[in-house]
Tab-separated table of C-alpha atoms in Angstrom:
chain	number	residue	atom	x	y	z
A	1455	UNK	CA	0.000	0.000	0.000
A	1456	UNK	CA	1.275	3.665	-1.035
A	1457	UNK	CA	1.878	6.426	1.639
A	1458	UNK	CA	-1.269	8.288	-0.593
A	1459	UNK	CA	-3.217	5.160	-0.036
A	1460	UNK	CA	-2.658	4.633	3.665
A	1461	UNK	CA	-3.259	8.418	4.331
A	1462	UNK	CA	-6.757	7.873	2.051
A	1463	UNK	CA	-7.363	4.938	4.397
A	1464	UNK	CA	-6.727	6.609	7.704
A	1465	UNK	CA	-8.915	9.913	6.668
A	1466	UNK	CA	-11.570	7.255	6.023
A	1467	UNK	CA	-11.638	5.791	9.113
A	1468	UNK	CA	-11.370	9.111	11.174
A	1469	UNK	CA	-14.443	10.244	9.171
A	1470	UNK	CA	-16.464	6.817	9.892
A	1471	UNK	CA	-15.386	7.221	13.546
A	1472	UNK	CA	-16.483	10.849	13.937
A	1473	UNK	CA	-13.042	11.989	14.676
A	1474	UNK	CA	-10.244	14.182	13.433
A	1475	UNK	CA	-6.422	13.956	14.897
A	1476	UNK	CA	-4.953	17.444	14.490
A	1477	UNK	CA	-0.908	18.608	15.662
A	1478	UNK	CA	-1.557	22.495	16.361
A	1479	UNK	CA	2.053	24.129	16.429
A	1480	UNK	CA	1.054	27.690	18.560
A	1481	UNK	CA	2.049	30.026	21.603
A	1482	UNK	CA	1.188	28.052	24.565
A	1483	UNK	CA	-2.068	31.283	25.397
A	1484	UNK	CA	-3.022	30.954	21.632
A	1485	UNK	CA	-3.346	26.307	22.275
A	1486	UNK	CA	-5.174	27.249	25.799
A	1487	UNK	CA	-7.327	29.212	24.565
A	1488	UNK	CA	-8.387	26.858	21.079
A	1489	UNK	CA	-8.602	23.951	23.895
A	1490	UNK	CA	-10.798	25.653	26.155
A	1491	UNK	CA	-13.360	26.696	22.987
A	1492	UNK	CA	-12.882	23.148	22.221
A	1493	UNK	CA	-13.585	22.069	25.622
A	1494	UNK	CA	-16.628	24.152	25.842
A	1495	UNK	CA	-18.284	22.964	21.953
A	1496	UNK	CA	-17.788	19.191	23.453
A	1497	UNK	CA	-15.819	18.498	20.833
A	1498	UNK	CA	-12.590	17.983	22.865
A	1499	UNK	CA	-12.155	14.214	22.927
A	1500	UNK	CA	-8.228	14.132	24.018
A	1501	UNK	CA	-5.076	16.668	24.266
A	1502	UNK	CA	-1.894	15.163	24.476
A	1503	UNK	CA	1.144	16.412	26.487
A	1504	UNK	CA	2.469	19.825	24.927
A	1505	UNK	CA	5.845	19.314	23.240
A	1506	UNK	CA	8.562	22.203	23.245
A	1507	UNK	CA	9.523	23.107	19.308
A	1508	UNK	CA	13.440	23.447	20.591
A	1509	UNK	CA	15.996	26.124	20.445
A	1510	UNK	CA	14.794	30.048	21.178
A	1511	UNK	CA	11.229	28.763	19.746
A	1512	UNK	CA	8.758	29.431	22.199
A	1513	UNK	CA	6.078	27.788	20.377
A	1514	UNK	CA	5.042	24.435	21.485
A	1515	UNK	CA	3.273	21.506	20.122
A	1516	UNK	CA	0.165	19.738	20.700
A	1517	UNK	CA	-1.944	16.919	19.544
A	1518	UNK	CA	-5.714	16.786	19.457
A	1519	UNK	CA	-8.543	14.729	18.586
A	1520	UNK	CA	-12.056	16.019	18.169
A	1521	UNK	CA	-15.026	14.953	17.716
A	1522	UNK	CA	-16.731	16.101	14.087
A	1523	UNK	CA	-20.183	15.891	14.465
């Protein structure tokens, strides 16, 4: 199976399951504050650990999953 094909695959199954897995790459107030709107919708199904970006960056990254419907 391709790399096209597996991603095809995976967005399939994300859209069957009612989710979408997201990496937001943000300040850490501009990720608190998308989480808490998040949050709030219901949509918010799991945020995983932020992750520093290295170096003088200051951003950091996290993953998400939401729920789409």
């Amino acid at each position: 199976m391709t790399t096209r094909e597996q991603a095809y695959a995976r967005a399939n199954q994300q859209r069957a399951a009612g989710y979408v897995e997201i990496w937001i790459i943000a300040q850490p107030s501009e990720i608190a504050c998308m989480v808490r709107v998040a949050s709030a919708s219901g949509r918010l199904v799991y945020l995983g650990p932020p992750q520093s970006m290295g170096g003088n960056d200051t951003r950091q990254r996290r993953y998400l999953r939401l729920r789409t419907r």
